[in-house]
PDB file of N, CA and C in Angstrom:
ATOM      1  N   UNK A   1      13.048 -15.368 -15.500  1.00 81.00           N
ATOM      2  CA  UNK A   1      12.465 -15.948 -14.311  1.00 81.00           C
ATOM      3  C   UNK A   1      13.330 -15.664 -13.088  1.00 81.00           C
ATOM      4  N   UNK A   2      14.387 -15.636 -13.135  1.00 87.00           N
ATOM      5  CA  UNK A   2      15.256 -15.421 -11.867  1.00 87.00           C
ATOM      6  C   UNK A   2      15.673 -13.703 -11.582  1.00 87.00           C
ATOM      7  N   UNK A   3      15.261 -13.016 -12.950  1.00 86.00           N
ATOM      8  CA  UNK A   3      14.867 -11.637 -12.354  1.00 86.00           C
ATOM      9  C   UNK A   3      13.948 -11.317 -11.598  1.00 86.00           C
ATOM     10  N   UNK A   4      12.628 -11.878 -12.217  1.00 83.00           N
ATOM     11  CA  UNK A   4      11.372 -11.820 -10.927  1.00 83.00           C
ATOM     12  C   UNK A   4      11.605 -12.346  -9.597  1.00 83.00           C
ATOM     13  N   UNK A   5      12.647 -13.456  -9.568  1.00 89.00           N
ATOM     14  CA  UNK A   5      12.620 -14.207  -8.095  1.00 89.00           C
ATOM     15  C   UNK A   5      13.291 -13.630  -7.224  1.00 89.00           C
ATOM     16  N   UNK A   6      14.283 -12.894  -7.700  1.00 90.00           N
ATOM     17  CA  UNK A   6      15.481 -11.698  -7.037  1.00 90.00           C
ATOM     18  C   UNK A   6      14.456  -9.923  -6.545  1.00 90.00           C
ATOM     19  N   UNK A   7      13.971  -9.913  -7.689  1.00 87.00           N
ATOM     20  CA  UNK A   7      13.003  -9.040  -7.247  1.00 87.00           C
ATOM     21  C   UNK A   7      12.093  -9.000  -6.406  1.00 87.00           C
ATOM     22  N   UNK A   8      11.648 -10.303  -6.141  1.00 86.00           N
ATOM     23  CA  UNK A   8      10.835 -10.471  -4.786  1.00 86.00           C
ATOM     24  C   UNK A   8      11.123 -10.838  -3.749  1.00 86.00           C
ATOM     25  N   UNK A   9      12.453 -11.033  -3.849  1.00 89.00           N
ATOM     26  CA  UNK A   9      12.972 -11.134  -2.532  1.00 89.00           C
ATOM     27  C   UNK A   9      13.626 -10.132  -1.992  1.00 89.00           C
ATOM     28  N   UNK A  10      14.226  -9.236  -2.661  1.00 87.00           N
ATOM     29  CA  UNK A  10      14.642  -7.763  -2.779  1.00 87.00           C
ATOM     30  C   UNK A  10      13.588  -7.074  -2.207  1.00 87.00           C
ATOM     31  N   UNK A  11      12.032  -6.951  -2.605  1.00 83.00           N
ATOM     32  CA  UNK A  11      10.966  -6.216  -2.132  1.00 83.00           C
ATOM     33  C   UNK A  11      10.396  -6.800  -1.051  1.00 83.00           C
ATOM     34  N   UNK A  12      10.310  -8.157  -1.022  1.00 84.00           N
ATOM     35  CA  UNK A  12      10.144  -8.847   0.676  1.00 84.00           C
ATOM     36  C   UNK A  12      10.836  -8.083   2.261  1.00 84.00           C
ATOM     37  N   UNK A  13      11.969  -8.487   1.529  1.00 90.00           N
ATOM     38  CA  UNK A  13      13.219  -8.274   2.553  1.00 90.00           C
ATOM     39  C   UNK A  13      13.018  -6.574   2.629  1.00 90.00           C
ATOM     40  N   UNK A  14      13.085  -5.673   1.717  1.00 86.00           N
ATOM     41  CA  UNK A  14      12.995  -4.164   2.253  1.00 86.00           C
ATOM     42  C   UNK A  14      11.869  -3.767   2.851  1.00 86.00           C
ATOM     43  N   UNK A  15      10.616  -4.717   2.331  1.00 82.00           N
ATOM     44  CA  UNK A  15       8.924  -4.330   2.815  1.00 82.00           C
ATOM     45  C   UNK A  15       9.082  -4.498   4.850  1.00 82.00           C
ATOM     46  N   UNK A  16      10.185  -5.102   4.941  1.00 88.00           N
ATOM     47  CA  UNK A  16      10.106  -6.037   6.088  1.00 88.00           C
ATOM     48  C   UNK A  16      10.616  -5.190   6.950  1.00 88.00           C
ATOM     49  N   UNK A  17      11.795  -4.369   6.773  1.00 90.00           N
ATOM     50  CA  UNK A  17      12.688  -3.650   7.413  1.00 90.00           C
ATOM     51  C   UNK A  17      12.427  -1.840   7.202  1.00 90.00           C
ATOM     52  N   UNK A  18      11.346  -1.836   6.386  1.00 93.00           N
ATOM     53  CA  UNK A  18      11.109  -0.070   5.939  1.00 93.00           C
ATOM     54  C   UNK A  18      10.383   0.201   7.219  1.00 93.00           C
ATOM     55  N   UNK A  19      10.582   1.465   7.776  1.00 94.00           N
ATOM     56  CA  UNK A  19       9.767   2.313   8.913  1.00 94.00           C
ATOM     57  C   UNK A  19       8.331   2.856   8.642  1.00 94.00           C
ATOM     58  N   UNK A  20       7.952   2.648   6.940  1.00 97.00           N
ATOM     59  CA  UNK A  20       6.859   3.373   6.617  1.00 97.00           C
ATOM     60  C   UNK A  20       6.630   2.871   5.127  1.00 97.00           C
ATOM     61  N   UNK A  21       5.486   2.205   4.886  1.00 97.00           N
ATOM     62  CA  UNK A  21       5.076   1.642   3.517  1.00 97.00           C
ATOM     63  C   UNK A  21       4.136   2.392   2.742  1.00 97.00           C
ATOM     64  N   UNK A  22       4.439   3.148   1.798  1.00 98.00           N
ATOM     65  CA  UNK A  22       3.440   3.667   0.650  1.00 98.00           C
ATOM     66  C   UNK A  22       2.870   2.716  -0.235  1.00 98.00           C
ATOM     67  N   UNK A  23       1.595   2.789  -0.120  1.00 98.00           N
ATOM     68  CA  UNK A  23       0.998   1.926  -1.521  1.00 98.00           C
ATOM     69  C   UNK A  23       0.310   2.910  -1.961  1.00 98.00           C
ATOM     70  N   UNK A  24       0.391   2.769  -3.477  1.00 98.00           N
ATOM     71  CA  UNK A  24      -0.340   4.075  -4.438  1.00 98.00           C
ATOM     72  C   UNK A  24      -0.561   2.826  -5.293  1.00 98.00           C
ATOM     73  N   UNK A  25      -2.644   3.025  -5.650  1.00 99.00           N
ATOM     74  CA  UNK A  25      -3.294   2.179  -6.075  1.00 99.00           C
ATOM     75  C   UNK A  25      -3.749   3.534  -7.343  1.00 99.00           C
ATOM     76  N   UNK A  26      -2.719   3.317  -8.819  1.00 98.00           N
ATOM     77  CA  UNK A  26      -3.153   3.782  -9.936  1.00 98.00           C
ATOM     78  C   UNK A  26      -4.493   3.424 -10.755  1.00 98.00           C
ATOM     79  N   UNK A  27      -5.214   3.843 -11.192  1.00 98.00           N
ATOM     80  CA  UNK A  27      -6.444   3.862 -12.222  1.00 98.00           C
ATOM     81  C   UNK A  27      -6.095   2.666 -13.263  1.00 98.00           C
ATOM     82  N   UNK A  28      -4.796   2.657 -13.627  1.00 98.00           N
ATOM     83  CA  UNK A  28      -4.423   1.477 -15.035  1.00 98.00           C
ATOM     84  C   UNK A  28      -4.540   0.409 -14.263  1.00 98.00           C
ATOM     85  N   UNK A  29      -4.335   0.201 -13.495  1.00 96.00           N
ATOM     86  CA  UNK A  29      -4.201  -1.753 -12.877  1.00 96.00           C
ATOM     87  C   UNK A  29      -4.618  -2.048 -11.912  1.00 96.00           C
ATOM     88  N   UNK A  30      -4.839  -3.249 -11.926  1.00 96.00           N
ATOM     89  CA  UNK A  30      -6.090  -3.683 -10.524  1.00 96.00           C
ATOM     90  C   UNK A  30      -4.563  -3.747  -9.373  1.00 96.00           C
ATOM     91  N   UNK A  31      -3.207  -4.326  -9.562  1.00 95.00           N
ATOM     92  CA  UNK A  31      -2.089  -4.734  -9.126  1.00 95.00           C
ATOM     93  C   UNK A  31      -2.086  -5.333  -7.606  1.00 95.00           C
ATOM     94  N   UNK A  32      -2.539  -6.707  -8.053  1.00 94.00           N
ATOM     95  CA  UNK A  32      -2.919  -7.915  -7.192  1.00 94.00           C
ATOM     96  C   UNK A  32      -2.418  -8.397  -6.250  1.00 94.00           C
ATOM     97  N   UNK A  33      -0.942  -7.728  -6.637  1.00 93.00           N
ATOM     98  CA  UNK A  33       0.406  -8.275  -5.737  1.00 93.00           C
ATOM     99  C   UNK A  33       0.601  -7.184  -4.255  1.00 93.00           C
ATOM    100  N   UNK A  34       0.302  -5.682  -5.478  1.00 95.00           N
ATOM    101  CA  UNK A  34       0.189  -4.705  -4.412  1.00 95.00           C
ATOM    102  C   UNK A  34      -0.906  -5.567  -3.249  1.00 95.00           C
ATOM    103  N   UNK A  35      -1.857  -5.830  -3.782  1.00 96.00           N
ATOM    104  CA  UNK A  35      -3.058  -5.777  -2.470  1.00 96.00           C
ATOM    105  C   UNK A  35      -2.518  -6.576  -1.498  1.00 96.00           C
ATOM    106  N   UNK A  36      -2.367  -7.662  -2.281  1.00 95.00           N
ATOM    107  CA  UNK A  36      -1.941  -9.167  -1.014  1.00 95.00           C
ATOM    108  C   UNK A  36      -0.350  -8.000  -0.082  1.00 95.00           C
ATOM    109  N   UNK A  37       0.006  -7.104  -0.430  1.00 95.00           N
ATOM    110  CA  UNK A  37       1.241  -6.653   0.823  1.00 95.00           C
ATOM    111  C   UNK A  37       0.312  -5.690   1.411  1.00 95.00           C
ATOM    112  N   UNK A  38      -0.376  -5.202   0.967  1.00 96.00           N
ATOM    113  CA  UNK A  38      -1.172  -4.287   1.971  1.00 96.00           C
ATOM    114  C   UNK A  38      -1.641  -4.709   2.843  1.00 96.00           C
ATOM    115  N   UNK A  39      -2.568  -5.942   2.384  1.00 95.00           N
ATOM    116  CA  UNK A  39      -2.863  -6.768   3.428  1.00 95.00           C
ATOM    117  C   UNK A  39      -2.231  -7.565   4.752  1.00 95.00           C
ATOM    118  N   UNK A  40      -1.198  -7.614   4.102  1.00 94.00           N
ATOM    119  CA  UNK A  40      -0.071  -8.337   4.943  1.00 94.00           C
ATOM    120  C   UNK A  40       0.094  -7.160   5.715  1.00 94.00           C
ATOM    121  N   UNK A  41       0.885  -6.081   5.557  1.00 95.00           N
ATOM    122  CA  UNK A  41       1.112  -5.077   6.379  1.00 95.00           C
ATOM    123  C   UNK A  41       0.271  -4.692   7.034  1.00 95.00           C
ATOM    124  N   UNK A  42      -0.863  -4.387   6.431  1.00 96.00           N
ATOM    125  CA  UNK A  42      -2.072  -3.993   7.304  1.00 96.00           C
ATOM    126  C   UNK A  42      -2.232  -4.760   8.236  1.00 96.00           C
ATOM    127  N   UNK A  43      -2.347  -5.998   8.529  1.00 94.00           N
ATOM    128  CA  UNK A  43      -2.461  -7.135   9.822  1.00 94.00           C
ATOM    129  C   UNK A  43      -1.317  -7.135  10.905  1.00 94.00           C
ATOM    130  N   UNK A  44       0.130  -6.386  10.520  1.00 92.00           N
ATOM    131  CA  UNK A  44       0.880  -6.577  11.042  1.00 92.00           C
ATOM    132  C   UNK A  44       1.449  -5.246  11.561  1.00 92.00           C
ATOM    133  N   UNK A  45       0.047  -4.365  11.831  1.00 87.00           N
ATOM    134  CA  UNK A  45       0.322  -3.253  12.415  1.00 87.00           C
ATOM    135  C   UNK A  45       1.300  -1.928  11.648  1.00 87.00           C
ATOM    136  N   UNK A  46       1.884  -2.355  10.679  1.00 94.00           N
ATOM    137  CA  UNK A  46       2.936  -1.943  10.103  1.00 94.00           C
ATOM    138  C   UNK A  46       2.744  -0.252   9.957  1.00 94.00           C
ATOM    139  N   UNK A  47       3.253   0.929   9.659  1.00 97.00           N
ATOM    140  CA  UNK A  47       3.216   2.327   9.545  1.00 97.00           C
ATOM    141  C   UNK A  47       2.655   2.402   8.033  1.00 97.00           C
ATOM    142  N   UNK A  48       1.636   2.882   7.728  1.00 98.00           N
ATOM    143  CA  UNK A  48       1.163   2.882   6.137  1.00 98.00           C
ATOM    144  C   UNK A  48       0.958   4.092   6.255  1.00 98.00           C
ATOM    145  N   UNK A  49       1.241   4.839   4.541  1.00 98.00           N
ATOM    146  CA  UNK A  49       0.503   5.172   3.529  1.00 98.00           C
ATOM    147  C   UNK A  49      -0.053   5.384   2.492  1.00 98.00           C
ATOM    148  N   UNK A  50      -1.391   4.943   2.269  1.00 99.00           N
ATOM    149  CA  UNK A  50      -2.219   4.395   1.351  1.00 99.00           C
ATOM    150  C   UNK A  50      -2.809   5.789   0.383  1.00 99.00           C
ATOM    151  N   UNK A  51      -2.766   5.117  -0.824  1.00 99.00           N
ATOM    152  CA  UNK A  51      -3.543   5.972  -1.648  1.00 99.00           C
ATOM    153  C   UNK A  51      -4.046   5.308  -2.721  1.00 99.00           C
ATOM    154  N   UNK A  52      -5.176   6.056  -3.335  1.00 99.00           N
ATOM    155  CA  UNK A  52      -5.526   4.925  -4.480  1.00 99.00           C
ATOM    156  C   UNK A  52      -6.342   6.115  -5.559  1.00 99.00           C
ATOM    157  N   UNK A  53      -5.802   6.094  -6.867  1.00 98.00           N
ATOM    158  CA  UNK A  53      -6.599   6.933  -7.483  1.00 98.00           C
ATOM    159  C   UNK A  53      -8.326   6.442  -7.919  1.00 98.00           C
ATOM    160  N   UNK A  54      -9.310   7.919  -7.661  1.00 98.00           N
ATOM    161  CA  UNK A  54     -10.438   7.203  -7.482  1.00 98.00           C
ATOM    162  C   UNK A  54     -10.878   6.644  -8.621  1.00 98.00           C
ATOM    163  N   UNK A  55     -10.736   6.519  -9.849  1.00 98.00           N
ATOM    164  CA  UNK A  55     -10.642   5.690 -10.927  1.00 98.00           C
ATOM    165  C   UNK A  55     -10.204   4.307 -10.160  1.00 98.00           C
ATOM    166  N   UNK A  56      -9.170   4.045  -9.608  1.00 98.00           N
ATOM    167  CA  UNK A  56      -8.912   2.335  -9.542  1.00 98.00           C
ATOM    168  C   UNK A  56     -10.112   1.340  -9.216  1.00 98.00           C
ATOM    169  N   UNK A  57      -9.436   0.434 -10.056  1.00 98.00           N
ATOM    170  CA  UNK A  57     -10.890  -0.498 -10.027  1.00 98.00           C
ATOM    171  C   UNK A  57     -11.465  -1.357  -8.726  1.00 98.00           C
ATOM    172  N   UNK A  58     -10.133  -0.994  -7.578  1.00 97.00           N
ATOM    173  CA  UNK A  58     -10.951  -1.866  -6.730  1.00 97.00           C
ATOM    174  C   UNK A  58     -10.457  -0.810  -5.230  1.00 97.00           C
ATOM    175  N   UNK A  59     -11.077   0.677  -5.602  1.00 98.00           N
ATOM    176  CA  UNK A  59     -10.375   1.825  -4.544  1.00 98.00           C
ATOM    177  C   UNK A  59     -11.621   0.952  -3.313  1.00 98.00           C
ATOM    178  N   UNK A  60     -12.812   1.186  -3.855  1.00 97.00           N
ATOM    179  CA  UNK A  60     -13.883   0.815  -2.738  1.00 97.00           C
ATOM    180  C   UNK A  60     -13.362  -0.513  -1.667  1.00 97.00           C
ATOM    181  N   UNK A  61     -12.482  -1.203  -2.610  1.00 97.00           N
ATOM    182  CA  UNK A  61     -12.072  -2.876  -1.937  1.00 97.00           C
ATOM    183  C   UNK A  61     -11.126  -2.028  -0.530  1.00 97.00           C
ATOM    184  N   UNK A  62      -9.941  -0.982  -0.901  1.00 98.00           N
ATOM    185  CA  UNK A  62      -9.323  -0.581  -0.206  1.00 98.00           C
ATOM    186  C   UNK A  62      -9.773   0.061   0.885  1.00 98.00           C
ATOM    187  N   UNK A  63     -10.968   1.446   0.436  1.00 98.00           N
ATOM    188  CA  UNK A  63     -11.152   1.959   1.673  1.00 98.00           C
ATOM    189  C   UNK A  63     -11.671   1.167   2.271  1.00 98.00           C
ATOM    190  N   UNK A  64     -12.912  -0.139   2.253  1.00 97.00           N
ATOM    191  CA  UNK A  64     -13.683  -0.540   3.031  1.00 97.00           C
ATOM    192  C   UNK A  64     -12.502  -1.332   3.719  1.00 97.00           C
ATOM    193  N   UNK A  65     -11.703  -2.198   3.359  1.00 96.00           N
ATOM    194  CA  UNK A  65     -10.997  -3.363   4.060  1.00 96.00           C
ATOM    195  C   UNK A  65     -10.108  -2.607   5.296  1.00 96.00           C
ATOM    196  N   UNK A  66      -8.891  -1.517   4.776  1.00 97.00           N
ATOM    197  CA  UNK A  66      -8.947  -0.861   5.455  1.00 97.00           C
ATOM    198  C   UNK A  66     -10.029  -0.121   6.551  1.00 97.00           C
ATOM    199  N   UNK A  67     -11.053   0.232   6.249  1.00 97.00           N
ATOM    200  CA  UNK A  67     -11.933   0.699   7.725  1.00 97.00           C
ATOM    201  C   UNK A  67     -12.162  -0.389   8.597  1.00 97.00           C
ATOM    202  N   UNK A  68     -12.026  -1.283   8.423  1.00 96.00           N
ATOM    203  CA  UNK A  68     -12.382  -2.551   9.078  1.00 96.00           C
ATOM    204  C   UNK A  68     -10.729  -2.899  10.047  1.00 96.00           C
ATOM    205  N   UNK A  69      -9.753  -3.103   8.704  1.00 96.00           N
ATOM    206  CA  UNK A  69      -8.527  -4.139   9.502  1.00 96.00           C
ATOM    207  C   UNK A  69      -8.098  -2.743  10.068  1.00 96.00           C
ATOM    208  N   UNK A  70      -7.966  -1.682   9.548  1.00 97.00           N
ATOM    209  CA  UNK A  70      -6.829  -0.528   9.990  1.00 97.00           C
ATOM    210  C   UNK A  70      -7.963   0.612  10.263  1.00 97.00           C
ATOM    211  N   UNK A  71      -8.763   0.979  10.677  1.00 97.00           N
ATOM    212  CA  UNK A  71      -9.293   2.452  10.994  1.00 97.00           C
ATOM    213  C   UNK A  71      -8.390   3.770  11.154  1.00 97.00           C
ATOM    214  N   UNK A  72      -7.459   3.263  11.659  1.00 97.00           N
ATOM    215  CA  UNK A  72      -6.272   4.501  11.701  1.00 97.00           C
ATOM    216  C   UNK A  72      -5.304   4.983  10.405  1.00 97.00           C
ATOM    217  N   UNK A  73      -5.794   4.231   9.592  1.00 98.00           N
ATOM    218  CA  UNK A  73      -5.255   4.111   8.072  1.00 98.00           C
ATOM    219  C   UNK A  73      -6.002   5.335   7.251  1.00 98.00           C
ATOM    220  N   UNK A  74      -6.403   6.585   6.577  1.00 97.00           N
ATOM    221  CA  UNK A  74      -6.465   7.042   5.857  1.00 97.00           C
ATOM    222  C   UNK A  74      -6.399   6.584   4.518  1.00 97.00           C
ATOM    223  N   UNK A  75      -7.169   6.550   3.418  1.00 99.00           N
ATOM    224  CA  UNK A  75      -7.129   6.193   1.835  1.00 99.00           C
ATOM    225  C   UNK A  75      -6.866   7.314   1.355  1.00 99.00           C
ATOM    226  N   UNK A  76      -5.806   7.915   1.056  1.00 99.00           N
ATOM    227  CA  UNK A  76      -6.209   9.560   0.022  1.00 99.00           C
ATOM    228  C   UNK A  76      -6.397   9.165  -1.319  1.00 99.00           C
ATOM    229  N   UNK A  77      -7.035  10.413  -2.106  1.00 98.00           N
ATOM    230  CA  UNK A  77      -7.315  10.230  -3.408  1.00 98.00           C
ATOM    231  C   UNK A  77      -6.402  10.775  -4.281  1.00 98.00           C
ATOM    232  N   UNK A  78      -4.914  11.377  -3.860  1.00 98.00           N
ATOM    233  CA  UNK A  78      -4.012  11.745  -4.615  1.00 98.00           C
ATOM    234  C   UNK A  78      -2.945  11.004  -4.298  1.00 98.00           C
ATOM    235  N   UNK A  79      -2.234  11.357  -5.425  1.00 98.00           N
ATOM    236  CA  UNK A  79      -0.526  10.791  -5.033  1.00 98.00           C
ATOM    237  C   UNK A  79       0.125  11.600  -4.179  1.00 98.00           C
ATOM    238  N   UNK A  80       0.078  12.943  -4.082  1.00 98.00           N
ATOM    239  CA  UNK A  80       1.273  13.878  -3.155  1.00 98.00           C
ATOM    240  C   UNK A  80       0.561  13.747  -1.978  1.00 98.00           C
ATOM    241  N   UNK A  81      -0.789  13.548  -1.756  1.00 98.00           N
ATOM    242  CA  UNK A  81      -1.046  13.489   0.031  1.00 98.00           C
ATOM    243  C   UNK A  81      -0.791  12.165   0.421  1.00 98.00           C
ATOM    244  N   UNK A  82      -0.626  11.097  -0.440  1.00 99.00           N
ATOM    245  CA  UNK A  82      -0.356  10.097   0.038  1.00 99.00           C
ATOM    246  C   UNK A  82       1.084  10.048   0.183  1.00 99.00           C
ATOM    247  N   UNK A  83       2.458  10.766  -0.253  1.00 99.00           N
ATOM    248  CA  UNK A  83       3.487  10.991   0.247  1.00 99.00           C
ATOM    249  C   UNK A  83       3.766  11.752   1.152  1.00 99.00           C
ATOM    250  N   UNK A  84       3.027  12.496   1.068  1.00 98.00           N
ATOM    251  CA  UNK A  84       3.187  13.592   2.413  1.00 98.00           C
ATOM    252  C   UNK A  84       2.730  12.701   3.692  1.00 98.00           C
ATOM    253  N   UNK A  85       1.319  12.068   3.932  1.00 98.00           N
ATOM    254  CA  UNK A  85       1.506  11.079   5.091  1.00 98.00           C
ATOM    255  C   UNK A  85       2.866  10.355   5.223  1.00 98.00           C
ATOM    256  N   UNK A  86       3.518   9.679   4.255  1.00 98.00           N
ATOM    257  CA  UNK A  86       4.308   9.075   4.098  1.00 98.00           C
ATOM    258  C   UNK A  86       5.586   9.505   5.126  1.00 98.00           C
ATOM    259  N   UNK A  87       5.785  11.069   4.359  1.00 98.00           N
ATOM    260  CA  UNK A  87       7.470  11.964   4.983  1.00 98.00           C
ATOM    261  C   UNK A  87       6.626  11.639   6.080  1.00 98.00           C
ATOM    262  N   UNK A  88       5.298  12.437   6.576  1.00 97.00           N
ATOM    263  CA  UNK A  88       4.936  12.564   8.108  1.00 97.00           C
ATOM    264  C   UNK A  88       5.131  12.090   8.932  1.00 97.00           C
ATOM    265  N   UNK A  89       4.847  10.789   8.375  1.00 95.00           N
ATOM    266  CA  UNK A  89       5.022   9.274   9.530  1.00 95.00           C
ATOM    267  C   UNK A  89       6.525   8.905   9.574  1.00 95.00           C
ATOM    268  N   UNK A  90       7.337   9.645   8.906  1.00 87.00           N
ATOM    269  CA  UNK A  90       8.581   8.557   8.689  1.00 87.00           C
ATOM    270  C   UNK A  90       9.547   9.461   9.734  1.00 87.00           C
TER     271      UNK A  90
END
């Protein structure tokens, strides 16, 4: 339990201070935790890049929410274009 609590404060605190946030939304997991920081970032203007393989179960949740909160946000459907925005922006 106090590994997870160190760990999230570890990923809080760096999410907070990074110049550029990758989220890569894999096919195996819905990863719930991922969404709720996307979201967060996404509201807070933050530098993203997003990707989600089109298998994931909730890619549609991403692109649409994104077109709405972030229009300037891109969804790619791979992992390397979603790092390459990533270097781009950084």
């Amino acid at each position: 339990m106090a590994a997870a609590r160190e760990q999230t404060v570890w990923e809080y605190e760096l999410l907070r201070v990074a110049d550029v946030i990758l989220f890569w939304f894999c096919a195996e997991a819905v990863q719930t935790i991922a969404l709720y920081e996307l979201g967060a970032h996404a509201a807070c203007l933050t530098r993203l890049a997003v990707g989600a393989d089109p298998d994931y179960p909730r890619h549609l949740d991403v692109v649409q929410q994104l077109r709405h909160a972030r229009p300037d946000v891109s969804v790619h459907d791979c992992l390397q274009a979603t790092v390459r925005e990533a270097a781009h922006q950084a």
